[in-house]
Tab-separated table of C-alpha atoms and ligand atoms in Angstrom:
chain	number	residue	atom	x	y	z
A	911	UNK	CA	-14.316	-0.935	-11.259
A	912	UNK	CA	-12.290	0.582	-8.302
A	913	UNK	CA	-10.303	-1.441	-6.188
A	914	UNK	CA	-11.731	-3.211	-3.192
A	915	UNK	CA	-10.672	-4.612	-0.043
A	916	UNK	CA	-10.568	-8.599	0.215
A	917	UNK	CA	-12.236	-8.215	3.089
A	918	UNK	CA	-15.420	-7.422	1.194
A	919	UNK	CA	-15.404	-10.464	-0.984
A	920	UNK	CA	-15.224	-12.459	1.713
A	921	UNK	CA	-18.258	-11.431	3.397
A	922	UNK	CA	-21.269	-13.601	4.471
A	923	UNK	CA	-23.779	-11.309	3.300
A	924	UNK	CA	-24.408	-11.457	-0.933
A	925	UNK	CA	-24.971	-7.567	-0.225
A	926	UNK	CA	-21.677	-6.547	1.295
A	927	UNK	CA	-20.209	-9.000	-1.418
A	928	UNK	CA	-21.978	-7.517	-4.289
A	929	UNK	CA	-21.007	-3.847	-3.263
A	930	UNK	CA	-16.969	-5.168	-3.184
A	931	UNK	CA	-17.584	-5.413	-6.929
A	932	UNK	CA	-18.998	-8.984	-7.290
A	933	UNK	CA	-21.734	-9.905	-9.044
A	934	UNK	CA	-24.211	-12.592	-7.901
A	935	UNK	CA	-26.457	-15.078	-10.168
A	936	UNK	CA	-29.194	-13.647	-8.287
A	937	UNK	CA	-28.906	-10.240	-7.319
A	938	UNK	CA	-28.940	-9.369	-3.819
A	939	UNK	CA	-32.239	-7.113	-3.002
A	940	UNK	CA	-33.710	-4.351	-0.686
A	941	UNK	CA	-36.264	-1.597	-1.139
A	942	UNK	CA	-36.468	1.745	-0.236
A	943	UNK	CA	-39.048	2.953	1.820
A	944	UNK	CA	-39.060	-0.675	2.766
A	945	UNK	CA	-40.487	0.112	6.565
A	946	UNK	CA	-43.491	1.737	5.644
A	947	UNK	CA	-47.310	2.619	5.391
A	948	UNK	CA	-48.330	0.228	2.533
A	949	UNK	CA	-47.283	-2.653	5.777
A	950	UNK	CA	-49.752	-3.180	7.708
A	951	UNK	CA	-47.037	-4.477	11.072
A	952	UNK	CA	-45.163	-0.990	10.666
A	953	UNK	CA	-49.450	1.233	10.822
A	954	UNK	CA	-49.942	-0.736	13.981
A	955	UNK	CA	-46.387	-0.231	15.312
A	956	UNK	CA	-46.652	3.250	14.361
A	957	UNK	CA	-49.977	3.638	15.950
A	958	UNK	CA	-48.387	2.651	19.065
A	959	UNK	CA	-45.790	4.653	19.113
A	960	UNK	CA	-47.536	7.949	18.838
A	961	UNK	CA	-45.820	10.305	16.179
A	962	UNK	CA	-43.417	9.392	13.529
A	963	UNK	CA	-41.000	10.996	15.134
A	964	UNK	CA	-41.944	9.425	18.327
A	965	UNK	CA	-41.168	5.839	16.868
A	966	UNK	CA	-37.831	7.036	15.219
A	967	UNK	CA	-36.593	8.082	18.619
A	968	UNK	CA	-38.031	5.130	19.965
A	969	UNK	CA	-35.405	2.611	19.924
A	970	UNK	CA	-37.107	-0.915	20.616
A	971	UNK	CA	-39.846	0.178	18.194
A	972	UNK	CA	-37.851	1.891	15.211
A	973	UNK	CA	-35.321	-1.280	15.260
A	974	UNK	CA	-38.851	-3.407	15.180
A	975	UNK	CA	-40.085	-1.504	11.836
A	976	UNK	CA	-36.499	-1.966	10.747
A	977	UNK	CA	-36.643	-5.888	10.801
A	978	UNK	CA	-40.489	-6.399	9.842
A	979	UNK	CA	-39.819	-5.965	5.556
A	980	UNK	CA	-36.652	-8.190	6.079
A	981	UNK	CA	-38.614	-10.831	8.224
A	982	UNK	CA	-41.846	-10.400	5.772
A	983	UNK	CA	-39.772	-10.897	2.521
A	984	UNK	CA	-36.308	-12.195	3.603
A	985	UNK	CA	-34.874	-9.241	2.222
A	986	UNK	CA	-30.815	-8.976	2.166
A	987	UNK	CA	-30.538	-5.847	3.831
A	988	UNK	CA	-32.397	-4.004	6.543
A	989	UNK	CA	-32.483	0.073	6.304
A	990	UNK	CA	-32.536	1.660	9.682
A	991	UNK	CA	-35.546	3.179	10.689
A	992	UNK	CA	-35.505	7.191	10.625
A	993	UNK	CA	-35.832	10.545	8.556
A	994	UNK	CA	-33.261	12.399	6.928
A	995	UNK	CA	-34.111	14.879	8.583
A	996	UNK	CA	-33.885	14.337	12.575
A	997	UNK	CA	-30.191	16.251	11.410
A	998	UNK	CA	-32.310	19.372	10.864
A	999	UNK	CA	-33.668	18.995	13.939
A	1000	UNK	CA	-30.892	17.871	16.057
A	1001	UNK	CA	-29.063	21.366	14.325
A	1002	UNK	CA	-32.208	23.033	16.854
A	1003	UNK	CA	-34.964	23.187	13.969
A	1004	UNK	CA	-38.491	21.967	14.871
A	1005	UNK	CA	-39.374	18.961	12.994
A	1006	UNK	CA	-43.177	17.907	12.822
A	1007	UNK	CA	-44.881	16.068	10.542
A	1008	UNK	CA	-47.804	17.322	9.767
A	1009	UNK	CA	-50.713	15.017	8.094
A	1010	UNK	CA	-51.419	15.304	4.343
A	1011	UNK	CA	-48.785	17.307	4.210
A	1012	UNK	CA	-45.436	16.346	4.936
A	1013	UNK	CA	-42.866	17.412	6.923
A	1014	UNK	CA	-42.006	20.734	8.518
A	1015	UNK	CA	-39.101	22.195	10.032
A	1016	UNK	CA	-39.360	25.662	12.151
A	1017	UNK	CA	-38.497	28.138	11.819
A	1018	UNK	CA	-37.498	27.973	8.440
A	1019	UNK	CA	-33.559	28.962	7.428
A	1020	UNK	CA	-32.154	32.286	7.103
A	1021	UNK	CA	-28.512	33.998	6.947
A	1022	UNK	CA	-29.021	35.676	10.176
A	1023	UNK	CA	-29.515	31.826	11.498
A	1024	UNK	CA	-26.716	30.450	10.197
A	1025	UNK	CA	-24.733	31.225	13.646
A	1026	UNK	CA	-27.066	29.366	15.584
A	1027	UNK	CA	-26.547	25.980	13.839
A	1028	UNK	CA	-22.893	25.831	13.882
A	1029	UNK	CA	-21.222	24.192	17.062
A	1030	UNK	CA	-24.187	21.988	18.501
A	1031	UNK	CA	-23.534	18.146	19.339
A	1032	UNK	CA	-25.828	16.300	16.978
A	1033	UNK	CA	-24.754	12.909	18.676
A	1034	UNK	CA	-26.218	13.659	21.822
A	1035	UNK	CA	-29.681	14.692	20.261
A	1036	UNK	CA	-29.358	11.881	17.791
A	1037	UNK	CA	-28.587	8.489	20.578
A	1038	UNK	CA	-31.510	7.188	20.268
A	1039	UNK	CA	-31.081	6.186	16.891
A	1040	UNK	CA	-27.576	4.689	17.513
A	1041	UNK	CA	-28.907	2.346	20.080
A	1042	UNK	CA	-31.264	1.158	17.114
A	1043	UNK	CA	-28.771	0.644	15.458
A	1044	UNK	CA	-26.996	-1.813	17.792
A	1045	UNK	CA	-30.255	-3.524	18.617
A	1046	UNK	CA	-31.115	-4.063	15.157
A	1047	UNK	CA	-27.899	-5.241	14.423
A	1048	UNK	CA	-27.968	-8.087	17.175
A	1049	UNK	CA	-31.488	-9.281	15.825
A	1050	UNK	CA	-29.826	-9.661	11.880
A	1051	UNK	CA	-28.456	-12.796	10.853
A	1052	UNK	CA	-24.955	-12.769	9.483
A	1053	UNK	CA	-26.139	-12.811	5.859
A	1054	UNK	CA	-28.005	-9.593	6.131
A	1055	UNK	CA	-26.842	-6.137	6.160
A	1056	UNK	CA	-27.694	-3.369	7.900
A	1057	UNK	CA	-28.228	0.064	5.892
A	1058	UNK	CA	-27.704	3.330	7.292
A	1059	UNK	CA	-28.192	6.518	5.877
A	1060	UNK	CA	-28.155	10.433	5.810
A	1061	UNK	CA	-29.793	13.151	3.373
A	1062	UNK	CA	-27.440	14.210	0.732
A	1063	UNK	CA	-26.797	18.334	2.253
A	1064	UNK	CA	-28.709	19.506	-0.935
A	1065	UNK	CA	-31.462	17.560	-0.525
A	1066	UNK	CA	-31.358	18.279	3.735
A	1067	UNK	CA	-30.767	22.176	2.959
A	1068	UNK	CA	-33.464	22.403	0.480
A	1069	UNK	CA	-35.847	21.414	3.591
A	1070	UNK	CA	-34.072	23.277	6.221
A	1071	UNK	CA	-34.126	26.547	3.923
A	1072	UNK	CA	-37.775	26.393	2.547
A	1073	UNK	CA	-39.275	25.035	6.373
A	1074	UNK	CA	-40.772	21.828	4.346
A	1075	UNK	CA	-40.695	20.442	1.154
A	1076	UNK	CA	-40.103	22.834	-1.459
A	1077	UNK	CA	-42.995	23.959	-3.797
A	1078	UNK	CA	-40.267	25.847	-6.230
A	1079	UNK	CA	-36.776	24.431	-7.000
A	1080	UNK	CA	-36.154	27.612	-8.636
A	1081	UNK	CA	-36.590	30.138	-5.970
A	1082	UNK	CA	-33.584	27.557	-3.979
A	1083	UNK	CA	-31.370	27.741	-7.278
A	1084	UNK	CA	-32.270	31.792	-7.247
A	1085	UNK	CA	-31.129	32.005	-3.691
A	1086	UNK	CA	-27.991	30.257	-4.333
A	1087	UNK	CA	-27.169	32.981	-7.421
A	1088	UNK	CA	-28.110	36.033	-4.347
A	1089	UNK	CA	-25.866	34.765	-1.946
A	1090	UNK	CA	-23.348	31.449	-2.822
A	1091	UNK	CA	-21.743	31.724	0.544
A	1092	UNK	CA	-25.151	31.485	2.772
A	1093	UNK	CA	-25.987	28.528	0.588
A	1094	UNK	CA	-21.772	26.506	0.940
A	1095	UNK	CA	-22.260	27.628	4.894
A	1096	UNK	CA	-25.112	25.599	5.274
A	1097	UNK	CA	-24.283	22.872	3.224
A	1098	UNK	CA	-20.478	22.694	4.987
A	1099	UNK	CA	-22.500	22.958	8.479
A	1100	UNK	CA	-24.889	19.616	7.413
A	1101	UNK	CA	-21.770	17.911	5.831
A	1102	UNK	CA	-19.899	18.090	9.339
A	1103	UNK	CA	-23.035	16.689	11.112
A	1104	UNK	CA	-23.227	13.515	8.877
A	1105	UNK	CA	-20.092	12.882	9.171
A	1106	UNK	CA	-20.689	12.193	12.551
A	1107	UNK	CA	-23.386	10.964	12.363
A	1108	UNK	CA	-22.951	7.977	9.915
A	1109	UNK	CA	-19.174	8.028	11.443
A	1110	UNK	CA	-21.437	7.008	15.161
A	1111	UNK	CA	-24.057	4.780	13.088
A	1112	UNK	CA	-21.128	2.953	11.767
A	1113	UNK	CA	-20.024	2.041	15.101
A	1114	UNK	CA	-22.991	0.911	16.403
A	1115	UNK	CA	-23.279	-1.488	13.720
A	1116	UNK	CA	-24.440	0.076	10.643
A	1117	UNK	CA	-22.552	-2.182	7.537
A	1118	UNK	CA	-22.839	0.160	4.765
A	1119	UNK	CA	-24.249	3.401	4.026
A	1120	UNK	CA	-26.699	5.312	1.895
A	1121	UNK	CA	-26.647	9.090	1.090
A	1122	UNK	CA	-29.985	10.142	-0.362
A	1123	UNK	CA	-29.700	13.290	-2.798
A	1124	UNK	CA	-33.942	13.068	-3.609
A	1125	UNK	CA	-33.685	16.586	-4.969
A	1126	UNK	CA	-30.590	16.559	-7.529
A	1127	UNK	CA	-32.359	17.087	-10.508
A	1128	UNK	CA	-33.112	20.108	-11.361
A	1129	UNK	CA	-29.937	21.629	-11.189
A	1130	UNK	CA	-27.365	22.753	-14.149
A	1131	UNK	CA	-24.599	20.774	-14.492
A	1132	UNK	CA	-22.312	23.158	-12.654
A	1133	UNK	CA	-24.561	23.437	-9.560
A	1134	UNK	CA	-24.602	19.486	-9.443
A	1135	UNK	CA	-20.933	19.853	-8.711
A	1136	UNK	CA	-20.812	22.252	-6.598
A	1137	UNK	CA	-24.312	21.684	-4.263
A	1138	UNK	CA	-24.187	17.946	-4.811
A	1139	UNK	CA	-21.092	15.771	-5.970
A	1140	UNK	CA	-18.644	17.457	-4.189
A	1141	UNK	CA	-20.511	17.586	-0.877
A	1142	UNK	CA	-21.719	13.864	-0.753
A	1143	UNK	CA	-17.760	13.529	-1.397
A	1144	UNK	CA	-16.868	15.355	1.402
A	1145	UNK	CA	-18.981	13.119	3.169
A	1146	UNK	CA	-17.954	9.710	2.190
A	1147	UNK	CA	-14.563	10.857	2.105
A	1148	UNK	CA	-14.943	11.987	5.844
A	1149	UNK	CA	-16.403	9.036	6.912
A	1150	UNK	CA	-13.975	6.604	4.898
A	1151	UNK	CA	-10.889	8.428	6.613
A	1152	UNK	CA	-12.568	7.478	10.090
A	1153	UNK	CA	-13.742	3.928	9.127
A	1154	UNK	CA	-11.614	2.573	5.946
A	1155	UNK	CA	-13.478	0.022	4.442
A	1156	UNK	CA	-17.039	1.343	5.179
A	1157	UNK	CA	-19.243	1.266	2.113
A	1158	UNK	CA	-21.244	4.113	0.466
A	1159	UNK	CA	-23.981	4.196	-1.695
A	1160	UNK	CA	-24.985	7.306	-3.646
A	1161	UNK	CA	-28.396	8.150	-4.708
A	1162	UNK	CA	-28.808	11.141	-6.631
A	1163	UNK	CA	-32.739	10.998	-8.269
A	1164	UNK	CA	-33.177	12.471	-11.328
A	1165	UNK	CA	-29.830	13.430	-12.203
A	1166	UNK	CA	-29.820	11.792	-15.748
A	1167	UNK	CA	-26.536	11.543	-17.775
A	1168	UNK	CA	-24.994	12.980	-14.988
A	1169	UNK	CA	-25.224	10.164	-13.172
A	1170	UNK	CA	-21.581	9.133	-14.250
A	1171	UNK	CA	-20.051	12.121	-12.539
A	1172	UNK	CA	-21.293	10.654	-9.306
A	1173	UNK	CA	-20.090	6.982	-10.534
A	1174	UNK	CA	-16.810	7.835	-11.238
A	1175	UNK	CA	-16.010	9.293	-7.791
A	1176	UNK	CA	-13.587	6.945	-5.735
A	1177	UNK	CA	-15.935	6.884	-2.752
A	1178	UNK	CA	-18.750	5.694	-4.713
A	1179	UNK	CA	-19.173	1.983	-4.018
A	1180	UNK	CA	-22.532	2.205	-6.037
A	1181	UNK	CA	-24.899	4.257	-7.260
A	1182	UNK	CA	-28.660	3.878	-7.477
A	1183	UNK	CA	-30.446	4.765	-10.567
A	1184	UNK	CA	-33.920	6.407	-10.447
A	1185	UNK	CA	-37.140	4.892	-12.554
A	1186	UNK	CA	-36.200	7.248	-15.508
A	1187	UNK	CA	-32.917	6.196	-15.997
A	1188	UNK	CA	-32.665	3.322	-19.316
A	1189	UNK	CA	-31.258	0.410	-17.495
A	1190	UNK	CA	-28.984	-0.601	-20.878
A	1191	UNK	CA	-27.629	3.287	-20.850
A	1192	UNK	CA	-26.690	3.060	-17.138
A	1193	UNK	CA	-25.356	-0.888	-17.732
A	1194	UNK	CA	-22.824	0.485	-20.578
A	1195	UNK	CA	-21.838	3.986	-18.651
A	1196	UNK	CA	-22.007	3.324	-15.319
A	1197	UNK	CA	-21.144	-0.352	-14.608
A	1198	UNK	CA	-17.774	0.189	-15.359
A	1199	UNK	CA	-17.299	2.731	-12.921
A	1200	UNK	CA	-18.904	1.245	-9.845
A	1201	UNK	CA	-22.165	-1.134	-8.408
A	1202	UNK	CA	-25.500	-0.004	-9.674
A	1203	UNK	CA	-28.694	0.123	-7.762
A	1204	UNK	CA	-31.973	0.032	-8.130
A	1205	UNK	CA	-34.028	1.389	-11.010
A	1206	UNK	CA	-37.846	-0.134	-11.066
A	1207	UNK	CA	-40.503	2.460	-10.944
A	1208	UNK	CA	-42.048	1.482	-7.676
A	1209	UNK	CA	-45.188	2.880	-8.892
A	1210	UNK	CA	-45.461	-0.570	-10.827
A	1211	UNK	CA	-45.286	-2.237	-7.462
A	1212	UNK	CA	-48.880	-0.529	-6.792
A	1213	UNK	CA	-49.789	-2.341	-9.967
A	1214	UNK	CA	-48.524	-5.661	-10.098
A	1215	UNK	CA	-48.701	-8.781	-12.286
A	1216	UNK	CA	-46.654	-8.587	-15.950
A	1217	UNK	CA	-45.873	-5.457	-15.834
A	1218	UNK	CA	-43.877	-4.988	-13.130
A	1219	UNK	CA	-42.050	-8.496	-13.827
A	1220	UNK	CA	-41.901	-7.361	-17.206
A	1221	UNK	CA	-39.802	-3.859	-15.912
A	1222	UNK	CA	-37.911	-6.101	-13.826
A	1223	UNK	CA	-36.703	-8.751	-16.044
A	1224	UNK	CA	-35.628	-5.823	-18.184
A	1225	UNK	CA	-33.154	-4.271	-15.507
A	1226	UNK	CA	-31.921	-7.497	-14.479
A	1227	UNK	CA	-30.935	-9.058	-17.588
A	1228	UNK	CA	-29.640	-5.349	-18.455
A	1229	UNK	CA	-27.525	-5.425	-15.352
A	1230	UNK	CA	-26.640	-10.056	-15.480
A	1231	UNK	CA	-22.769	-10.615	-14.832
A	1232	UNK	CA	-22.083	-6.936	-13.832
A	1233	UNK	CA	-22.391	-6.587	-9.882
A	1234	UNK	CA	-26.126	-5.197	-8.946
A	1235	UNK	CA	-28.461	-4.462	-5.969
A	1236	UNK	CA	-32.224	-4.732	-7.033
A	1237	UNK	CA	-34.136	-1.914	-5.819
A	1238	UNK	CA	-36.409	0.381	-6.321
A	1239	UNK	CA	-36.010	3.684	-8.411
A	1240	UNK	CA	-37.466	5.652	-5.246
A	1241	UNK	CA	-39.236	4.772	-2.568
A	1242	UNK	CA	-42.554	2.655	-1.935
A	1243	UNK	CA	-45.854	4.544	-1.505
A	1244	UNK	CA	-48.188	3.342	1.062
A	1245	UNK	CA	-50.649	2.375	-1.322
A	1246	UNK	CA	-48.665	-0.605	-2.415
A	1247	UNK	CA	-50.091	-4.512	-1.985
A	1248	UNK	CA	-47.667	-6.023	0.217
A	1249	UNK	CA	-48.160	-8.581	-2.163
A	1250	UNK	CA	-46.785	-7.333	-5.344
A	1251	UNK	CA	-44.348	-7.005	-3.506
A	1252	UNK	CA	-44.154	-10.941	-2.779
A	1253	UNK	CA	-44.690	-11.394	-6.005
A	1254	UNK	CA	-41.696	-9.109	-6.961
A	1255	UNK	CA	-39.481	-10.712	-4.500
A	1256	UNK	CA	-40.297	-14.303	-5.702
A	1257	UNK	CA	-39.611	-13.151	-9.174
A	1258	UNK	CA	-36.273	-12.211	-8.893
A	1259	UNK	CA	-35.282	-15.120	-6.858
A	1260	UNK	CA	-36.524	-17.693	-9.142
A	1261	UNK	CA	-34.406	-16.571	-11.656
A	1262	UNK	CA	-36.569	-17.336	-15.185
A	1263	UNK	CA	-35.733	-13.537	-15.857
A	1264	UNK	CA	-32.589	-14.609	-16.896
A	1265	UNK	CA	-33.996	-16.988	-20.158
A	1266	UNK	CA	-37.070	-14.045	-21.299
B	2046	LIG	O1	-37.536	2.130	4.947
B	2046	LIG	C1	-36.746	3.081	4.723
B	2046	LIG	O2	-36.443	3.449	3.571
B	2046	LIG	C2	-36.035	3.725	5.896
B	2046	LIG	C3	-36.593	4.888	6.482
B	2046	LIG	C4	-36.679	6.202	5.720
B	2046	LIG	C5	-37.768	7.081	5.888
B	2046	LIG	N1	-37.493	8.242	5.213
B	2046	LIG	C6	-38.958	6.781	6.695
B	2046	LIG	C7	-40.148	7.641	6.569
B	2046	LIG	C8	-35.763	6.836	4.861
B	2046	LIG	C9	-34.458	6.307	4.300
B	2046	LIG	C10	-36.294	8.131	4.560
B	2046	LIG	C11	-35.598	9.117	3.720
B	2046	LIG	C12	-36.235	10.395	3.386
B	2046	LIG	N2	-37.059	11.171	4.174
B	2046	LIG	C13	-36.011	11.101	2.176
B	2046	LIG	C14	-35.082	10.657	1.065
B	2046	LIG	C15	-35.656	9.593	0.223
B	2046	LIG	C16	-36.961	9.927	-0.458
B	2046	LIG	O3	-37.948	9.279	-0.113
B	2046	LIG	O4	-36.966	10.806	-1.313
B	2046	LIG	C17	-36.758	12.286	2.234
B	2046	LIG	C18	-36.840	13.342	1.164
B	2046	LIG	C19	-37.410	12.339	3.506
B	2046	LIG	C20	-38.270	13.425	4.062
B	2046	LIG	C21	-39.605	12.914	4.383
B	2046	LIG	N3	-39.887	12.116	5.468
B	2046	LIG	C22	-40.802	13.059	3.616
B	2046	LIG	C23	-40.940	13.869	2.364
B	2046	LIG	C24	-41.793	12.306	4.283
B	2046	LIG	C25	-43.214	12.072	3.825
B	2046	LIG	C26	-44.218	12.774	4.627
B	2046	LIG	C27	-45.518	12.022	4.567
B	2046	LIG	O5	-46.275	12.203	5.512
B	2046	LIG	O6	-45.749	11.253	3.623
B	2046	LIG	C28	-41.202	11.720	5.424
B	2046	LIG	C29	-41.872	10.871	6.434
B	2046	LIG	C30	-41.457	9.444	6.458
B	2046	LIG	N4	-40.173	9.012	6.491
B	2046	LIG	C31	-42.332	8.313	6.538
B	2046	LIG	C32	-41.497	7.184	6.602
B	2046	LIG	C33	-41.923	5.746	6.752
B	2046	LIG	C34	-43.849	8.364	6.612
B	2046	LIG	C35	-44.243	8.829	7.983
B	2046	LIG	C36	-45.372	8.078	8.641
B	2046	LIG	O7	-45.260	6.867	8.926
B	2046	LIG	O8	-46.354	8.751	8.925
């Protein structure tokens, strides 16, 4: 485990606490894709507020959606309210969100384009979100965190270069082979914008913060170095140099066995494990190295009852007297019962887990 600040351990929140390296009897919990469709507060919010992107520029409404899963559940941590991608589009890319079909960003990325990213001021573009921050903040009670976050610059380029999600992880790992130095300019010109940008969410309030690498599978072992450890280094790294003490979680899906390379890096304060990761594997290889996150297939969350108590006894008795954040292995989908998710939440508090 690496060595934390006192500061940390003395923290009213069991979150902050439990990412300083100290376990809890009861783990401390948040979800992603908490704020969501499968609430329906956040559809009439949303409704409201016009677009999506509408409502994450919207700062009394995006800090609302924050609170609603922490006030519904009594959740430990809030997530603020965004996209990973309002970077792309404060860089001067169109973002839309187009229905049934995700998001889009125009024009798409090209080497000729490059120039036209580098230089802008992100934290004018991005204020609104900052203010959410701060509002949110003065709305949380001491004992709950607030989460920011920011795409991993793998994840964020693979968007930016393919205009939208990407239909062919290959054609981004051929384009990196054609031309290495198109693919390290973008990723150093996104690194340098979320720096500042979590730097700026920091100081408006944001407690710790979450990098989200949803596309790091899928690359060999070498490119997972070189597209994804080493920048979501450089980012923590940059941020921890401006704020000491601010923590960072790192969430690279799919990455399997490799997951240790990410554990072991010293600005790792956790790590969060995806559904296909075997919660004993990641106990004995990762726990020593830093906190560990997360893990249940939220797909058994659409499902309910046993089995999803069943899946979540198993990662927290895999995970009991080593320090852990229950989560989800990615995010809800909005065709989730709120109520599982009740029922989820009550089942890790009571604790009978612990005696199955
Ligand atoms: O509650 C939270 O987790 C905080 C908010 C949050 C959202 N997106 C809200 C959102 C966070 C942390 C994200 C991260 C994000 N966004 C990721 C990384 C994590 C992951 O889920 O893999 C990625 C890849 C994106 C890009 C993105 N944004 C996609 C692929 C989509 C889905 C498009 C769709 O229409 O389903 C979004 C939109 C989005 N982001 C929604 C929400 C609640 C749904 C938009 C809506 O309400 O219409």
């Amino acid at each position: 485990m690496k060595e934390k600040g006192l500061q940390g351990l003395d923290h009213p929140s069991p979150f902050m606490r439990t990412l300083a390296g100290e376990a809890q009897a009861i783990p401390p919990m948040w979800f992603m894709r908490q704020a969501g469709r499968y609430l329906p507060e956040y559809r009439a919010v949303r409704a409201k507020a016009g677009s999506f992107l509408d409502l994450c520029f919207n700062p009394e409404l995006a800090s609302e959606v924050t609170l609603q899963p922490v006030r519904r559940y009594d959740l430990d941590a809030a997530i603020l309210f965004s996209d990973i991608l309002v970077i792309p589009h404060a860089l001067g890319q169109k973002l839309s969100f187009v229905e049934g079909e995700g998001p889009r960003l125009e024009p798409a990325i090209t080497k000729a384009g490059l120039d036209r990213l580098r230089g802008r001021n992100v934290l004018e573009e991005l204020a609104p979100i900052f203010e959410t921050v701060v509002k949110t903040r003065a709305e949380l009670a001491e004992n709950k965190a607030l989460i920011g976050f920011a795409g991993a610059p793998w994840t964020v380029a693979t968007y930016m270069l393919a205009g939208g999600p990407s239909k062919d992880p290959a054609a981004l790992r051929s384009l990196y082979y054609d031309d290495p130095d198109f693919i390290t300019g973008l990723i150093d010109i996104i690194i340098d914008a979320s720096i500042d940008y979590l730097i700026a969410q920091v100081d408006a309030g944001a407690d710790a913060l979450q990098l989200f690498d949803t596309w790091a599978g899928g690359l060999t072992p070498a490119l997972t170095e070189t597209l994804s450890v080493i920048p979501m280094r450089r980012i923590a790294e940059g941020v921890k140099k401006a704020r000491p003490g601010t923590p960072v979680i790192f969430f690279p899906k799919s990455v399997g066995a490799l997951a240790v390379r990410y554990a072991q890096e010293p600005a790792c304060d956790a790590i969060g494990i995806d559904f296909s990761q075997d919660p004993l594997w990641a106990r004995a290889h990762l726990s020593g190295h830093t906190v560990v996150q997360g893990g249940l297939d939220p797909l058994l969350t659409v499902h309910g009852g046993a089995a999803m108590e069943t899946a979540a006894g198993e990662l927290l008795r895999a995970f009991d007297g080593a320090p852990y954040i229950f989560n989800l292995g990615h995010g809800f989908t909005p065709e989730t019962p709120p109520e599982n998710v009740a029922a989820l939440v009550n089942y890790v508090r009571a604790g009978a887990w612990r005696k199955n």
